[in-house]
Short mmCIF file of C-alpha atoms in Angstrom, two decimals:
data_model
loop_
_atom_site.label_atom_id
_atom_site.label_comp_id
_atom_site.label_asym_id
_atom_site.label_seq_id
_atom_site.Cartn_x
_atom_site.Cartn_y
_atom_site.Cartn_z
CA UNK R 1 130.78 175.29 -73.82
CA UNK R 2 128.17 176.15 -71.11
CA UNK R 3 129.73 175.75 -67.79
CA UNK R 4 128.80 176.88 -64.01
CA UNK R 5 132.20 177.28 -61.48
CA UNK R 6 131.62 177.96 -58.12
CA UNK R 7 133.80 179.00 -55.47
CA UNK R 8 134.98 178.56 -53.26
CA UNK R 9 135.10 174.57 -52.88
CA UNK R 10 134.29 174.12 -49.30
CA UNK R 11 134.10 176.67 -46.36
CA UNK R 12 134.06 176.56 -42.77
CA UNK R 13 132.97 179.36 -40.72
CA UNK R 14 131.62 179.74 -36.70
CA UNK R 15 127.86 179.60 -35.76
CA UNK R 16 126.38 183.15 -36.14
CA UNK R 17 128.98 184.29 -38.58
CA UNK R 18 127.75 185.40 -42.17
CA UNK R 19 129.53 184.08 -45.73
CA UNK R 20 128.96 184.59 -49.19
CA UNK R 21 129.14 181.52 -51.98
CA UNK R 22 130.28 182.92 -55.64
CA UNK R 23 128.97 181.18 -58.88
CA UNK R 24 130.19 182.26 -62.08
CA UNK R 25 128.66 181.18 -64.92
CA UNK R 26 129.09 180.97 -68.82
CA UNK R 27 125.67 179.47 -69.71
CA UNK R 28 123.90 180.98 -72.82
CA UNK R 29 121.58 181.74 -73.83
CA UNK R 30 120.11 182.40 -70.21
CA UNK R 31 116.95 181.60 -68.77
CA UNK R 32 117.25 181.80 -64.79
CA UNK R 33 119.39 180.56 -61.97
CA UNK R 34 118.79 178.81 -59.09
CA UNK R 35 120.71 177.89 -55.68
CA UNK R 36 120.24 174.52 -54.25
CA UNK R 37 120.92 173.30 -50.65
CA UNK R 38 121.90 169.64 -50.67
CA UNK R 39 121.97 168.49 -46.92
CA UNK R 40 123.93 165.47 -46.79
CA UNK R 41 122.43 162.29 -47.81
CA UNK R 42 119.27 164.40 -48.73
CA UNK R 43 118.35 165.29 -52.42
CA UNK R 44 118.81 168.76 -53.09
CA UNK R 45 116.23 171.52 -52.32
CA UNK R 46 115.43 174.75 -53.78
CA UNK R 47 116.23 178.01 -52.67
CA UNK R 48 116.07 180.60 -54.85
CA UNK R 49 115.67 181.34 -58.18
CA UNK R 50 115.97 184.44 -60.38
CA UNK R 51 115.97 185.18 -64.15
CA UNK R 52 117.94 187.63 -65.92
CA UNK R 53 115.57 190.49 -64.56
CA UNK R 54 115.84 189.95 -61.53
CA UNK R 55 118.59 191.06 -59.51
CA UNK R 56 118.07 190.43 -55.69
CA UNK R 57 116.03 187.21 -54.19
CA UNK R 58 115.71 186.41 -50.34
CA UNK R 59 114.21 183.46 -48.67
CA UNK R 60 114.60 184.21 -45.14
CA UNK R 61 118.51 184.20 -44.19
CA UNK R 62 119.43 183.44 -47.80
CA UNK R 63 119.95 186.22 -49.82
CA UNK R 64 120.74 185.23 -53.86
CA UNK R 65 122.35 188.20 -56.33
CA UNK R 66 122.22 188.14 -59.70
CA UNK R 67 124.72 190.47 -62.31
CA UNK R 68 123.45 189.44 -65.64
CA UNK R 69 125.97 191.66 -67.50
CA UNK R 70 129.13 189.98 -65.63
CA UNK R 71 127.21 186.18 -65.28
CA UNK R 72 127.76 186.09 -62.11
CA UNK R 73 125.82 185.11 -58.61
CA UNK R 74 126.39 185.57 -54.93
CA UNK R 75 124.44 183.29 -52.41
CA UNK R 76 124.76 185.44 -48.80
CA UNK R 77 123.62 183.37 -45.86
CA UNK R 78 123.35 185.76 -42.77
CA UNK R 79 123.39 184.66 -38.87
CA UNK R 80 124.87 181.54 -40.18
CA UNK R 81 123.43 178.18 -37.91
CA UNK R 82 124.34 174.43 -37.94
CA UNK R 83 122.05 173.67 -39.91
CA UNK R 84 123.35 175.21 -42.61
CA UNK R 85 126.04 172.81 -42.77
CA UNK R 86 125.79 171.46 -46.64
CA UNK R 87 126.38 171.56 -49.83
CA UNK R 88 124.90 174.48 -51.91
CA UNK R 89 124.77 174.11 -55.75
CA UNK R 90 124.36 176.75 -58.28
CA UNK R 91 122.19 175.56 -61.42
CA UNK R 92 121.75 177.42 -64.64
CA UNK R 93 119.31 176.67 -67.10
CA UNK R 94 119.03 178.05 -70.61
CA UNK R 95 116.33 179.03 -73.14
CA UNK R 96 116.65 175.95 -75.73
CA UNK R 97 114.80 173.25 -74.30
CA UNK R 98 116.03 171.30 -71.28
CA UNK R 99 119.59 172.40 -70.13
CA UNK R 100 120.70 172.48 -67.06
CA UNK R 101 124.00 173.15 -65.63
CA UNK R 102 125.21 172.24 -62.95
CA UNK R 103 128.30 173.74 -60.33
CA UNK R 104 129.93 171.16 -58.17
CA UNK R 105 129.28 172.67 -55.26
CA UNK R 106 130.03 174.54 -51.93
CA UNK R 107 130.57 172.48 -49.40
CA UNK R 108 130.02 174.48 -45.82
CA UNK R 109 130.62 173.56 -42.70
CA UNK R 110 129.12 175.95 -39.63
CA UNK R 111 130.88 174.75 -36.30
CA UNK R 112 129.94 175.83 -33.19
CA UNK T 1 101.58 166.83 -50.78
CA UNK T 2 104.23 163.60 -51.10
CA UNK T 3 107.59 164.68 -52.81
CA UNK T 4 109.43 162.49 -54.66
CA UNK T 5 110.38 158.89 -53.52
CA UNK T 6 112.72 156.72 -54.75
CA UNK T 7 113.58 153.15 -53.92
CA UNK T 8 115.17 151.10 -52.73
CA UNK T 9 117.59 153.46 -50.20
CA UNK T 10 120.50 151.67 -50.71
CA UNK T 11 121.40 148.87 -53.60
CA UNK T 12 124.41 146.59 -53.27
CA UNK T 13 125.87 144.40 -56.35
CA UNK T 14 128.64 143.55 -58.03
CA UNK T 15 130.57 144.04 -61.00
CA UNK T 16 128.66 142.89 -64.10
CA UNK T 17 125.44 142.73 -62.51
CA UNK T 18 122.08 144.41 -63.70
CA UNK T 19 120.77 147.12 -61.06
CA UNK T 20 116.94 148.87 -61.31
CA UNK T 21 115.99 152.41 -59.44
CA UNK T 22 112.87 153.31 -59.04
CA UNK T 23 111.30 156.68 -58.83
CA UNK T 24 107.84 158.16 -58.32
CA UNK T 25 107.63 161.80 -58.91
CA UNK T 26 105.08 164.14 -57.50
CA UNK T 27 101.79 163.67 -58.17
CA UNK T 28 100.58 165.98 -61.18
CA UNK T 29 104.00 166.16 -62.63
CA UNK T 30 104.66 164.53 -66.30
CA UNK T 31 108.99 164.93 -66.31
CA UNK T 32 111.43 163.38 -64.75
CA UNK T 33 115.15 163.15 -64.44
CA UNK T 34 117.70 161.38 -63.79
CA UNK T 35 121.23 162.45 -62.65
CA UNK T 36 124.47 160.53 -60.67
CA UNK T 37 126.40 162.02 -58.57
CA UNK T 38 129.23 160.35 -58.01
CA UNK T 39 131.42 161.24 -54.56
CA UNK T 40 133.12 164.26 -54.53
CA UNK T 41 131.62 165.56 -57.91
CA UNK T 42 128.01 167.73 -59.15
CA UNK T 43 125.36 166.58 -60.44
CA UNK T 44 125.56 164.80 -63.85
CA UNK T 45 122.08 164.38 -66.18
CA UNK T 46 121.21 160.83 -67.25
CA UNK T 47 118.10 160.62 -68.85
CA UNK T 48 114.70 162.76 -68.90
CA UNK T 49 111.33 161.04 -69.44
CA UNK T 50 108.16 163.45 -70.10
CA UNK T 51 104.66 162.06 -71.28
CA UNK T 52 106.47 158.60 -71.03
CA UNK T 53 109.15 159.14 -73.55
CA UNK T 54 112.71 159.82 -73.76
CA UNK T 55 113.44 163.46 -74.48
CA UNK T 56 116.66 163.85 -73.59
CA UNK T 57 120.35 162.39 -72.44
CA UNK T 58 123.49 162.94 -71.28
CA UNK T 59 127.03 161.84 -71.46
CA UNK T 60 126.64 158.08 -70.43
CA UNK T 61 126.73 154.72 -72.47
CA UNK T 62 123.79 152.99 -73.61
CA UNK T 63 123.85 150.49 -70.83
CA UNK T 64 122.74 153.19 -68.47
CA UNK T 65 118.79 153.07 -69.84
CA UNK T 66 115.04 153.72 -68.08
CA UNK T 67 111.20 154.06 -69.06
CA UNK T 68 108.27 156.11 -67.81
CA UNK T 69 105.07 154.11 -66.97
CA UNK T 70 101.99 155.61 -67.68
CA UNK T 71 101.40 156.55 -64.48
CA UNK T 72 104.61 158.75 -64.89
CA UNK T 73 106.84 156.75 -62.48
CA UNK T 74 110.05 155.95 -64.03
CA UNK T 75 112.92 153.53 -63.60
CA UNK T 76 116.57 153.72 -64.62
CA UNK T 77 117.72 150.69 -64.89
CA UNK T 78 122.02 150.14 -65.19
CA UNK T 79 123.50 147.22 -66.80
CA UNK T 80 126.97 145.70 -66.88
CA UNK T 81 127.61 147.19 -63.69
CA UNK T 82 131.10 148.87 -63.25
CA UNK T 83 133.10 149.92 -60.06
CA UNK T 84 132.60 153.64 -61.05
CA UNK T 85 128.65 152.95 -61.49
CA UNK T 86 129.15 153.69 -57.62
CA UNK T 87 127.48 156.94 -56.56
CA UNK T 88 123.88 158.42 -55.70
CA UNK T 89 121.24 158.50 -57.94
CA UNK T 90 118.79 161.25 -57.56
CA UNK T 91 115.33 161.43 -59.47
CA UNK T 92 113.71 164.85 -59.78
CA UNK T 93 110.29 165.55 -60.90
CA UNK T 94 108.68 169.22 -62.28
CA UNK T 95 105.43 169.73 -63.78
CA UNK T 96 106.60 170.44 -67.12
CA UNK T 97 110.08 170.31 -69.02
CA UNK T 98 110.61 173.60 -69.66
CA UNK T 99 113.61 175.37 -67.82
CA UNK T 100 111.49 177.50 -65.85
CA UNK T 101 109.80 174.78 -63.53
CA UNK T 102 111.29 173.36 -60.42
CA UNK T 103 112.76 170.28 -60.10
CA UNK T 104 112.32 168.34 -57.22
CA UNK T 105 114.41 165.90 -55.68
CA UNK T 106 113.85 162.53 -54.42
CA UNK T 107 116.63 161.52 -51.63
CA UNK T 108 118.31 159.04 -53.78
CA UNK T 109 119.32 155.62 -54.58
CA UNK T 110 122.95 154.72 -52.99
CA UNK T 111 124.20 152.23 -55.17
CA UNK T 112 127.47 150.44 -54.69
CA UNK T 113 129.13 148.04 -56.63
CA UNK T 114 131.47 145.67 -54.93
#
């Protein structure tokens, strides 16, 4: 069964400090992964995505990882700000037809 | 470029009642989803419309149903509504269904049923 954990459930960390979100995934066969940002109320919005050859993505102070061999992702937000309070899902699609799976979510809260 | 709007913001009814969403994706783009999310859990995938037919659902009972127009806007319409029908409903549009397009995502629908 193709499922997406992510960890951990919710995190709260001071303004300026850097964390890392973990997704682990099971999904196959793979086709890419991508990191939402779901501001609260909002829809979510895309952040990165990567397929299986890619490794590292950034998009400005979000930096994604993907290990292929171990399915597993990293979503590294550095200089953290307020306004990266929300929740940040992990999606993984595969290669027959439309599938996508979806985490449940890091909730983060950056407090001054 | 408009993104994705949905309407109406917020829907109130109760139990039993029929409810309709309506979504109108980005212009140039043929699919679009459907998924609840209900409070406190991910995303879950209704339906997806693409060239105005139904390609694909998930888990839910038949009385969760929708159409494409020609135009490509779509509406998801829920019948027989239950408590747990409460949640948001998000529409996302990409320009294709393959896996390798973006969705994106409207701001939702917040239905509750009373």
């Amino acid at each position: 069964k193709n499922q997406v954990e992510q960890s951990p459930q919710s995190l709260i960390i001071l303004e300026g400090k850097n964390c890392t979100l973990q997704c682990n995934y099971t999904v196959s066969p793979f086709s890419n992964l991508r990191w939402y940002k779901q501001d609260t109320g909002r829809g979510p919005v895309s952040l990165t995505i990567m397929t299986f050859s890619e490794n590292t993505k950034s998009n400005g102070r979000y930096t994604a990882t993907l290990d292929a061999d171990t399915k597993q992702s990293s979503l590294h937000i550095t200089a953290s700000q307020l306004s990266d309070s929300a929740s940040y899902i992990c999606v993984v699609s595969t290669t027959s037809g439309y599938a996508l799976n979806f985490g449940k979510g890091t909730s983060l809260l950056v407090t001054p | 470029e408009a993104g994705v709007t949905q309407s109406p913001t917020h829907l109130i009814k109760t139990r039993g009642q029929q409810a309709t969403l309506r979504c109108s994706p980005i212009s140039g783009h043929t699919s679009v989803y459907w998924y609840q999310q209900a409070l406190g859990l991910g995303l879950q995938f209704l339906l997806w419309y693409d060239e105005g037919e139904e390609r694909n659902r998930g888990n839910f009972p038949p009385r969760f149903s929708g159409r494409q127009f020609p135009n490509y806007s779509s509406e998801l319409n829920v019948n027989a509504l239950e408590l747990e029908d409460s949640a948001l409903y998000l529409c996302a549009s990409s320009s294709s269904g393959y896996s390798n397009q973006p969705q994106h995502f409207g701001d939702g629908t917040r239905l509750s049923i009373l």
